[in-house]
PDB file of C-alpha atoms in Angstrom:
ATOM      1  CA  MET A 262     106.092 133.112 131.444  1.00 48.00           C
ATOM      2  CA  ALA A 263     103.806 132.667 128.440  1.00 49.00           C
ATOM      3  CA  GLU A 264     106.461 130.510 126.755  1.00 51.00           C
ATOM      4  CA  MET A 265     106.668 128.236 129.807  1.00 47.00           C
ATOM      5  CA  LYS A 266     102.882 127.917 129.797  1.00 48.00           C
ATOM      6  CA  ASP A 267     102.878 126.893 126.114  1.00 50.00           C
ATOM      7  CA  GLU A 268     105.570 124.294 126.760  1.00 50.00           C
ATOM      8  CA  SER A 269     103.565 122.942 129.683  1.00 46.00           C
ATOM      9  CA  GLU A 270     100.424 122.650 127.532  1.00 49.00           C
ATOM     10  CA  ASP A 271     102.374 120.810 124.812  1.00 51.00           C
ATOM     11  CA  TYR A 272     103.888 118.473 127.376  1.00 46.00           C
ATOM     12  CA  LEU A 273     100.508 117.668 128.891  1.00 44.00           C
ATOM     13  CA  ALA A 274      98.805 117.187 125.510  1.00 50.00           C
ATOM     14  CA  PRO A 275      97.142 113.778 124.973  1.00 53.00           C
ATOM     15  CA  HIS A 276      99.369 111.092 123.472  1.00 50.00           C
ATOM     16  CA  TYR A 277      98.691 109.726 120.007  1.00 48.00           C
ATOM     17  CA  ILE A 278      97.620 106.358 121.471  1.00 46.00           C
ATOM     18  CA  ASN A 279      94.409 108.055 122.666  1.00 50.00           C
ATOM     19  CA  ARG A 280      93.374 108.272 119.010  1.00 51.00           C
ATOM     20  CA  SER A 281      94.158 104.653 118.159  1.00 54.00           C
ATOM     21  CA  ASN A 282      90.604 103.234 118.314  1.00 56.00           C
ATOM     22  CA  TRP A 283      88.823 105.674 116.030  1.00 58.00           C
ATOM     23  CA  LEU A 284      91.899 106.396 113.880  1.00 65.00           C
ATOM     24  CA  ARG A 285      92.369 102.726 112.996  1.00 66.00           C
ATOM     25  CA  ALA A 286      88.704 102.340 112.016  1.00 68.00           C
ATOM     26  CA  ALA A 287      88.625 105.631 110.102  1.00 74.00           C
ATOM     27  CA  VAL A 288      91.802 104.958 108.114  1.00 76.00           C
ATOM     28  CA  LEU A 289      90.717 101.401 107.345  1.00 76.00           C
ATOM     29  CA  GLY A 290      87.276 102.608 106.247  1.00 83.00           C
ATOM     30  CA  ALA A 291      88.522 105.466 104.058  1.00 86.00           C
ATOM     31  CA  ASN A 292      91.265 103.341 102.506  1.00 85.00           C
ATOM     32  CA  ASP A 293      88.818 100.542 101.754  1.00 86.00           C
ATOM     33  CA  GLY A 294      86.271 103.040 100.430  1.00 91.00           C
ATOM     34  CA  ILE A 295      88.733 104.516  97.949  1.00 91.00           C
ATOM     35  CA  LEU A 296      90.219 101.197  96.878  1.00 88.00           C
ATOM     36  CA  SER A 297      87.002  99.176  96.707  1.00 88.00           C
ATOM     37  CA  THR A 298      84.954 101.669  94.717  1.00 92.00           C
ATOM     38  CA  ALA A 299      87.857 102.674  92.480  1.00 90.00           C
ATOM     39  CA  SER A 300      88.742  99.035  91.811  1.00 87.00           C
ATOM     40  CA  ILE A 301      85.141  98.148  90.988  1.00 89.00           C
ATOM     41  CA  ALA A 302      84.879 101.153  88.694  1.00 90.00           C
ATOM     42  CA  ILE A 303      88.170 100.335  86.951  1.00 87.00           C
ATOM     43  CA  GLY A 304      87.208  96.702  86.479  1.00 84.00           C
ATOM     44  CA  VAL A 305      83.802  97.525  84.989  1.00 87.00           C
ATOM     45  CA  ALA A 306      85.183 100.412  82.919  1.00 86.00           C
ATOM     46  CA  ALA A 307      87.767  98.073  81.428  1.00 80.00           C
ATOM     47  CA  ALA A 308      84.966  95.813  80.207  1.00 79.00           C
ATOM     48  CA  SER A 309      82.454  98.459  79.152  1.00 80.00           C
ATOM     49  CA  ASP A 310      82.059 101.202  76.583  1.00 82.00           C
ATOM     50  CA  MET A 311      79.165 102.882  78.429  1.00 88.00           C
ATOM     51  CA  ARG A 312      79.134 105.099  81.516  1.00 91.00           C
ATOM     52  CA  GLU A 313      75.897 103.856  83.126  1.00 92.00           C
ATOM     53  CA  PRO A 314      77.142 100.355  84.114  1.00 91.00           C
ATOM     54  CA  VAL A 315      80.278 101.867  85.628  1.00 91.00           C
ATOM     55  CA  VAL A 316      78.334 104.405  87.688  1.00 94.00           C
ATOM     56  CA  LEU A 317      75.758 101.833  88.817  1.00 94.00           C
ATOM     57  CA  ALA A 318      78.371  99.266  89.821  1.00 92.00           C
ATOM     58  CA  THR A 319      80.390 101.895  91.691  1.00 94.00           C
ATOM     59  CA  LEU A 320      77.338 103.206  93.546  1.00 95.00           C
ATOM     60  CA  ALA A 321      76.285  99.680  94.496  1.00 94.00           C
ATOM     61  CA  GLY A 322      79.797  98.950  95.743  1.00 93.00           C
ATOM     62  CA  LEU A 323      79.819 102.195  97.729  1.00 94.00           C
ATOM     63  CA  VAL A 324      76.525 101.530  99.518  1.00 94.00           C
ATOM     64  CA  ALA A 325      77.170  97.835 100.142  1.00 93.00           C
ATOM     65  CA  GLY A 326      80.741  98.497 101.253  1.00 92.00           C
ATOM     66  CA  ALA A 327      79.818 101.219 103.745  1.00 92.00           C
ATOM     67  CA  LEU A 328      77.125  99.082 105.351  1.00 92.00           C
ATOM     68  CA  SER A 329      79.360  96.036 105.356  1.00 91.00           C
ATOM     69  CA  MET A 330      82.257  97.914 106.941  1.00 88.00           C
ATOM     70  CA  ALA A 331      80.054  99.392 109.677  1.00 89.00           C
ATOM     71  CA  ALA A 332      78.342  96.083 110.442  1.00 91.00           C
ATOM     72  CA  GLY A 333      81.575  94.102 110.311  1.00 88.00           C
ATOM     73  CA  GLU A 334      83.380  96.556 112.564  1.00 84.00           C
ATOM     74  CA  TYR A 335      80.515  96.546 115.062  1.00 89.00           C
ATOM     75  CA  VAL A 336      80.330  92.747 115.197  1.00 90.00           C
ATOM     76  CA  SER A 337      84.108  92.385 115.434  1.00 85.00           C
ATOM     77  CA  VAL A 338      84.582  94.957 118.189  1.00 83.00           C
ATOM     78  CA  SER A 339      81.479  93.680 120.015  1.00 87.00           C
ATOM     79  CA  SER A 340      83.096  90.254 120.142  1.00 88.00           C
ATOM     80  CA  GLN A 341      86.134  91.849 121.751  1.00 83.00           C
ATOM     81  CA  THR A 342      83.836  93.602 124.239  1.00 84.00           C
ATOM     82  CA  ASP A 343      82.193  90.277 125.118  1.00 87.00           C
ATOM     83  CA  VAL A 344      85.597  88.752 125.827  1.00 87.00           C
ATOM     84  CA  GLU A 345      86.559  91.709 128.012  1.00 85.00           C
ATOM     85  CA  LYS A 346      83.293  91.471 129.975  1.00 88.00           C
ATOM     86  CA  ALA A 347      83.746  87.732 130.482  1.00 90.00           C
ATOM     87  CA  ASP A 348      87.276  88.264 131.813  1.00 87.00           C
ATOM     88  CA  ILE A 349      86.068  91.012 134.155  1.00 88.00           C
ATOM     89  CA  GLU A 350      83.296  88.772 135.489  1.00 92.00           C
ATOM     90  CA  ARG A 351      85.827  86.019 136.083  1.00 90.00           C
ATOM     91  CA  GLU A 352      88.117  88.469 137.857  1.00 88.00           C
ATOM     92  CA  ILE A 353      85.273  89.559 140.146  1.00 90.00           C
ATOM     93  CA  GLN A 354      84.665  85.925 141.078  1.00 92.00           C
ATOM     94  CA  GLU A 355      88.350  85.251 141.709  1.00 89.00           C
ATOM     95  CA  LEU A 356      88.640  88.324 143.933  1.00 89.00           C
ATOM     96  CA  HIS A 357      85.688  87.035 145.928  1.00 90.00           C
ATOM     97  CA  ASP A 358      86.873  83.420 146.162  1.00 91.00           C
ATOM     98  CA  MET A 359      90.640  83.831 146.624  1.00 91.00           C
ATOM     99  CA  PRO A 360      91.590  87.417 147.490  1.00 89.00           C
ATOM    100  CA  GLU A 361      94.991  86.470 148.922  1.00 91.00           C
ATOM    101  CA  ILE A 362      96.087  84.672 145.768  1.00 91.00           C
ATOM    102  CA  GLU A 363      94.893  87.592 143.658  1.00 90.00           C
ATOM    103  CA  LEU A 364      96.846  89.989 145.868  1.00 91.00           C
ATOM    104  CA  GLN A 365      99.984  87.905 145.419  1.00 91.00           C
ATOM    105  CA  ARG A 366      99.423  87.731 141.680  1.00 90.00           C
ATOM    106  CA  LEU A 367      99.144  91.515 141.515  1.00 90.00           C
ATOM    107  CA  ALA A 368     102.330  91.920 143.546  1.00 91.00           C
ATOM    108  CA  GLU A 369     104.176  89.553 141.181  1.00 92.00           C
ATOM    109  CA  ILE A 370     103.108  91.691 138.228  1.00 90.00           C
ATOM    110  CA  TYR A 371     104.614  94.800 139.804  1.00 91.00           C
ATOM    111  CA  GLN A 372     107.721  92.880 140.780  1.00 91.00           C
ATOM    112  CA  LYS A 373     108.252  91.778 137.179  1.00 90.00           C
ATOM    113  CA  ARG A 374     108.000  95.419 136.155  1.00 88.00           C
ATOM    114  CA  GLY A 375     111.006  96.266 138.310  1.00 89.00           C
ATOM    115  CA  LEU A 376     109.786  96.896 141.858  1.00 89.00           C
ATOM    116  CA  LYS A 377     111.403  95.196 144.822  1.00 92.00           C
ATOM    117  CA  LYS A 378     109.380  92.359 146.336  1.00 90.00           C
ATOM    118  CA  GLU A 379     108.458  94.328 149.464  1.00 91.00           C
ATOM    119  CA  THR A 380     107.601  97.458 147.473  1.00 92.00           C
ATOM    120  CA  ALA A 381     105.548  95.460 144.981  1.00 90.00           C
ATOM    121  CA  LEU A 382     103.533  93.897 147.799  1.00 90.00           C
ATOM    122  CA  THR A 383     102.950  97.294 149.413  1.00 92.00           C
ATOM    123  CA  VAL A 384     101.773  98.790 146.123  1.00 90.00           C
ATOM    124  CA  ALA A 385      99.475  95.813 145.514  1.00 91.00           C
ATOM    125  CA  GLN A 386      97.984  96.116 148.990  1.00 91.00           C
ATOM    126  CA  GLU A 387      97.350  99.848 148.692  1.00 92.00           C
ATOM    127  CA  LEU A 388      95.818  99.550 145.232  1.00 89.00           C
ATOM    128  CA  THR A 389      93.661  96.642 146.404  1.00 90.00           C
ATOM    129  CA  GLN A 390      92.366  98.722 149.291  1.00 91.00           C
ATOM    130  CA  HIS A 391      91.609 101.609 146.940  1.00 89.00           C
ATOM    131  CA  ASP A 392      90.077  99.665 144.008  1.00 88.00           C
ATOM    132  CA  ALA A 393      90.896  95.973 143.813  1.00 88.00           C
ATOM    133  CA  LEU A 394      88.906  95.249 140.661  1.00 87.00           C
ATOM    134  CA  GLY A 395      90.215  98.328 138.854  1.00 85.00           C
ATOM    135  CA  ALA A 396      93.808  97.368 139.634  1.00 88.00           C
ATOM    136  CA  HIS A 397      93.365  93.827 138.315  1.00 87.00           C
ATOM    137  CA  ILE A 398      91.474  94.940 135.203  1.00 87.00           C
ATOM    138  CA  ARG A 399      94.224  97.416 134.363  1.00 86.00           C
ATOM    139  CA  ASP A 400      97.359  95.523 135.369  1.00 86.00           C
ATOM    140  CA  GLU A 401      96.416  91.842 135.084  1.00 85.00           C
ATOM    141  CA  LEU A 402      93.995  91.915 132.158  1.00 82.00           C
ATOM    142  CA  GLY A 403      95.561  94.922 130.401  1.00 79.00           C
ATOM    143  CA  ILE A 404      92.232  96.673 129.847  1.00 76.00           C
ATOM    144  CA  ASN A 405      92.069 100.459 130.182  1.00 70.00           C
ATOM    145  CA  GLU A 406      90.031 103.369 128.830  1.00 64.00           C
ATOM    146  CA  ILE A 407      92.314 103.746 125.797  1.00 55.00           C
ATOM    147  CA  SER A 408      92.396 100.106 124.699  1.00 57.00           C
ATOM    148  CA  GLN A 409      88.843  99.233 125.731  1.00 62.00           C
ATOM    149  CA  ALA A 410      86.683  98.199 122.789  1.00 64.00           C
ATOM    150  CA  LYS A 411      83.993 100.682 121.675  1.00 78.00           C
ATOM    151  CA  PRO A 412      81.770  98.973 119.051  1.00 83.00           C
ATOM    152  CA  VAL A 413      79.504 101.920 118.177  1.00 84.00           C
ATOM    153  CA  GLN A 414      82.408 104.343 117.828  1.00 81.00           C
ATOM    154  CA  ALA A 415      84.360 101.932 115.642  1.00 80.00           C
ATOM    155  CA  ALA A 416      81.340 101.112 113.463  1.00 86.00           C
ATOM    156  CA  PHE A 417      80.418 104.761 112.906  1.00 86.00           C
ATOM    157  CA  ALA A 418      84.001 105.813 112.163  1.00 83.00           C
ATOM    158  CA  SER A 419      84.530 102.937 109.749  1.00 85.00           C
ATOM    159  CA  GLY A 420      81.212 103.303 107.908  1.00 89.00           C
ATOM    160  CA  ALA A 421      81.409 107.088 107.624  1.00 90.00           C
ATOM    161  CA  ALA A 422      85.036 106.972 106.499  1.00 89.00           C
ATOM    162  CA  PHE A 423      84.222 104.340 103.845  1.00 92.00           C
ATOM    163  CA  THR A 424      81.413 106.554 102.529  1.00 94.00           C
ATOM    164  CA  VAL A 425      83.668 109.606 102.300  1.00 92.00           C
ATOM    165  CA  GLY A 426      86.455 107.597 100.667  1.00 92.00           C
ATOM    166  CA  GLY A 427      84.087 105.875  98.245  1.00 93.00           C
ATOM    167  CA  LEU A 428      82.393 109.094  97.156  1.00 94.00           C
ATOM    168  CA  LEU A 429      85.641 110.388  95.666  1.00 92.00           C
ATOM    169  CA  PRO A 430      86.081 107.765  92.911  1.00 92.00           C
ATOM    170  CA  PHE A 431      82.293 107.683  92.451  1.00 95.00           C
ATOM    171  CA  LEU A 432      82.373 111.373  91.477  1.00 94.00           C
ATOM    172  CA  VAL A 433      85.199 110.599  89.046  1.00 93.00           C
ATOM    173  CA  THR A 434      82.987 108.042  87.261  1.00 93.00           C
ATOM    174  CA  ILE A 435      80.263 110.681  86.827  1.00 93.00           C
ATOM    175  CA  PHE A 436      82.214 113.697  85.620  1.00 92.00           C
ATOM    176  CA  LEU A 437      85.381 112.553  83.840  1.00 92.00           C
ATOM    177  CA  PRO A 438      85.569 111.438  80.186  1.00 91.00           C
ATOM    178  CA  LEU A 439      84.656 107.809  79.565  1.00 86.00           C
ATOM    179  CA  GLN A 440      87.457 107.218  77.019  1.00 86.00           C
ATOM    180  CA  SER A 441      90.212 107.409  79.629  1.00 86.00           C
ATOM    181  CA  LEU A 442      88.153 106.611  82.715  1.00 89.00           C
ATOM    182  CA  GLU A 443      90.337 103.739  83.929  1.00 86.00           C
ATOM    183  CA  TYR A 444      93.434 105.908  83.951  1.00 87.00           C
ATOM    184  CA  SER A 445      91.599 108.829  85.510  1.00 91.00           C
ATOM    185  CA  LEU A 446      90.273 106.586  88.257  1.00 90.00           C
ATOM    186  CA  TYR A 447      93.717 105.179  88.929  1.00 88.00           C
ATOM    187  CA  GLY A 448      95.364 108.618  89.003  1.00 90.00           C
ATOM    188  CA  PHE A 449      92.759 110.255  91.204  1.00 92.00           C
ATOM    189  CA  ALA A 450      92.601 107.233  93.508  1.00 90.00           C
ATOM    190  CA  LEU A 451      96.366 107.472  94.023  1.00 89.00           C
ATOM    191  CA  VAL A 452      96.045 111.157  94.857  1.00 90.00           C
ATOM    192  CA  PHE A 453      93.255 110.389  97.323  1.00 90.00           C
ATOM    193  CA  LEU A 454      95.323 107.601  98.897  1.00 87.00           C
ATOM    194  CA  ILE A 455      98.369 109.847  99.226  1.00 88.00           C
ATOM    195  CA  ILE A 456      96.281 112.513 100.963  1.00 87.00           C
ATOM    196  CA  LEU A 457      94.745 109.872 103.247  1.00 83.00           C
ATOM    197  CA  GLY A 458      98.139 108.401 104.094  1.00 81.00           C
ATOM    198  CA  ALA A 459      99.578 111.819 104.916  1.00 84.00           C
ATOM    199  CA  LEU A 460      96.605 112.804 107.088  1.00 79.00           C
ATOM    200  CA  ALA A 461      96.617 109.478 108.937  1.00 74.00           C
ATOM    201  CA  ALA A 462     100.359 109.667 109.562  1.00 75.00           C
ATOM    202  CA  ARG A 463     100.141 113.246 110.772  1.00 76.00           C
ATOM    203  CA  THR A 464      97.209 112.463 113.061  1.00 70.00           C
ATOM    204  CA  GLY A 465      98.962 109.401 114.458  1.00 65.00           C
ATOM    205  CA  GLY A 466     102.387 111.020 114.722  1.00 68.00           C
ATOM    206  CA  SER A 467     104.119 108.533 112.407  1.00 71.00           C
ATOM    207  CA  SER A 468     106.280 108.859 109.288  1.00 79.00           C
ATOM    208  CA  ILE A 469     104.360 110.500 106.441  1.00 82.00           C
ATOM    209  CA  GLY A 470     106.725 109.120 103.790  1.00 84.00           C
ATOM    210  CA  LYS A 471     106.332 105.509 104.934  1.00 85.00           C
ATOM    211  CA  ALA A 472     102.555 105.854 105.183  1.00 80.00           C
ATOM    212  CA  ILE A 473     102.293 107.255 101.647  1.00 83.00           C
ATOM    213  CA  LEU A 474     104.579 104.592 100.196  1.00 86.00           C
ATOM    214  CA  ARG A 475     102.690 101.789 101.907  1.00 84.00           C
ATOM    215  CA  ILE A 476      99.222 102.949 100.957  1.00 81.00           C
ATOM    216  CA  THR A 477     100.053 103.787  97.322  1.00 82.00           C
ATOM    217  CA  PHE A 478     101.898 100.515  96.703  1.00 86.00           C
ATOM    218  CA  TRP A 479      99.075  98.286  97.880  1.00 84.00           C
ATOM    219  CA  GLY A 480      96.509 100.552  96.247  1.00 81.00           C
ATOM    220  CA  THR A 481      98.287 100.183  92.903  1.00 82.00           C
ATOM    221  CA  VAL A 482      98.388  96.401  93.288  1.00 84.00           C
ATOM    222  CA  ALA A 483      94.665  96.200  94.099  1.00 79.00           C
ATOM    223  CA  MET A 484      93.524  98.459  91.261  1.00 79.00           C
ATOM    224  CA  GLY A 485      95.935  96.925  88.764  1.00 78.00           C
ATOM    225  CA  LEU A 486      94.739  93.380  89.430  1.00 81.00           C
ATOM    226  CA  THR A 487      91.086  94.443  89.185  1.00 72.00           C
ATOM    227  CA  ALA A 488      91.697  96.172  85.851  1.00 70.00           C
ATOM    228  CA  LEU A 489      93.501  93.056  84.620  1.00 76.00           C
ATOM    229  CA  VAL A 490      90.440  90.935  85.433  1.00 72.00           C
ATOM    230  CA  GLY A 491      88.255  93.288  83.374  1.00 64.00           C
ATOM    231  CA  TYR A 492      90.602  93.102  80.391  1.00 67.00           C
ATOM    232  CA  LEU A 493      91.134  89.321  80.596  1.00 70.00           C
ATOM    233  CA  PHE A 494      87.427  88.517  80.569  1.00 63.00           C
ATOM    234  CA  ASN A 495      86.983  90.961  77.703  1.00 55.00           C
ATOM    235  CA  VAL A 496      83.249  91.184  78.336  1.00 50.00           C
ATOM    236  CA  ASN A 497      81.387  94.159  76.940  1.00 47.00           C
ATOM    237  CA  VAL A 498      79.041  95.404  79.635  1.00 45.00           C
ATOM    238  CA  GLY A 499      76.313  97.518  78.131  1.00 46.00           C
TER     239      GLY A 499
END
């Protein structure tokens, strides 16, 4: 009996898609935090023989990046929210002006999904009687509680994740030896990215191996190009 109860709880557990909004913002923020601050630190370290410029540049990049990520995410998702609200307002007007056409449109949607014409019309009529606007928002516009834009949630998740991700390479610039700082930053950043990729994949229910490969490859490219810029300019920052 207890085993059947456990199986039932697992079966009824929320799907991974419920985590998509905050998980996307958090992974993007943490990934950008690690890469941006590590890349800045590597680039400055490659052109400097002193620790202070590296630490200062990394801290500035951390603060500016976190604020930029949060603000950018909020503005971006707010724009999506504005579009959703405009479509909902238009749908309210259409339901008021031409309810029969809207009913037929809803029935056609269900028919395209596989219902017979008569069944589709019956379903559309019953849903319209129950909650006409809700049915059209969900099935015609494709907006639901999972996909609906949440600007504050996205901004907080992105900004906080960037801060956490950026703090890791920032600590490396403070405590590790200056002589091999570029290599230390690269190595630790890769470790941080691997951990992030594994956690994100596990949380989202996707392949851990693919996530790690993807995030480490592009991380290596970003940090390598930034280090190359520091070496090419050959400027001594001090």
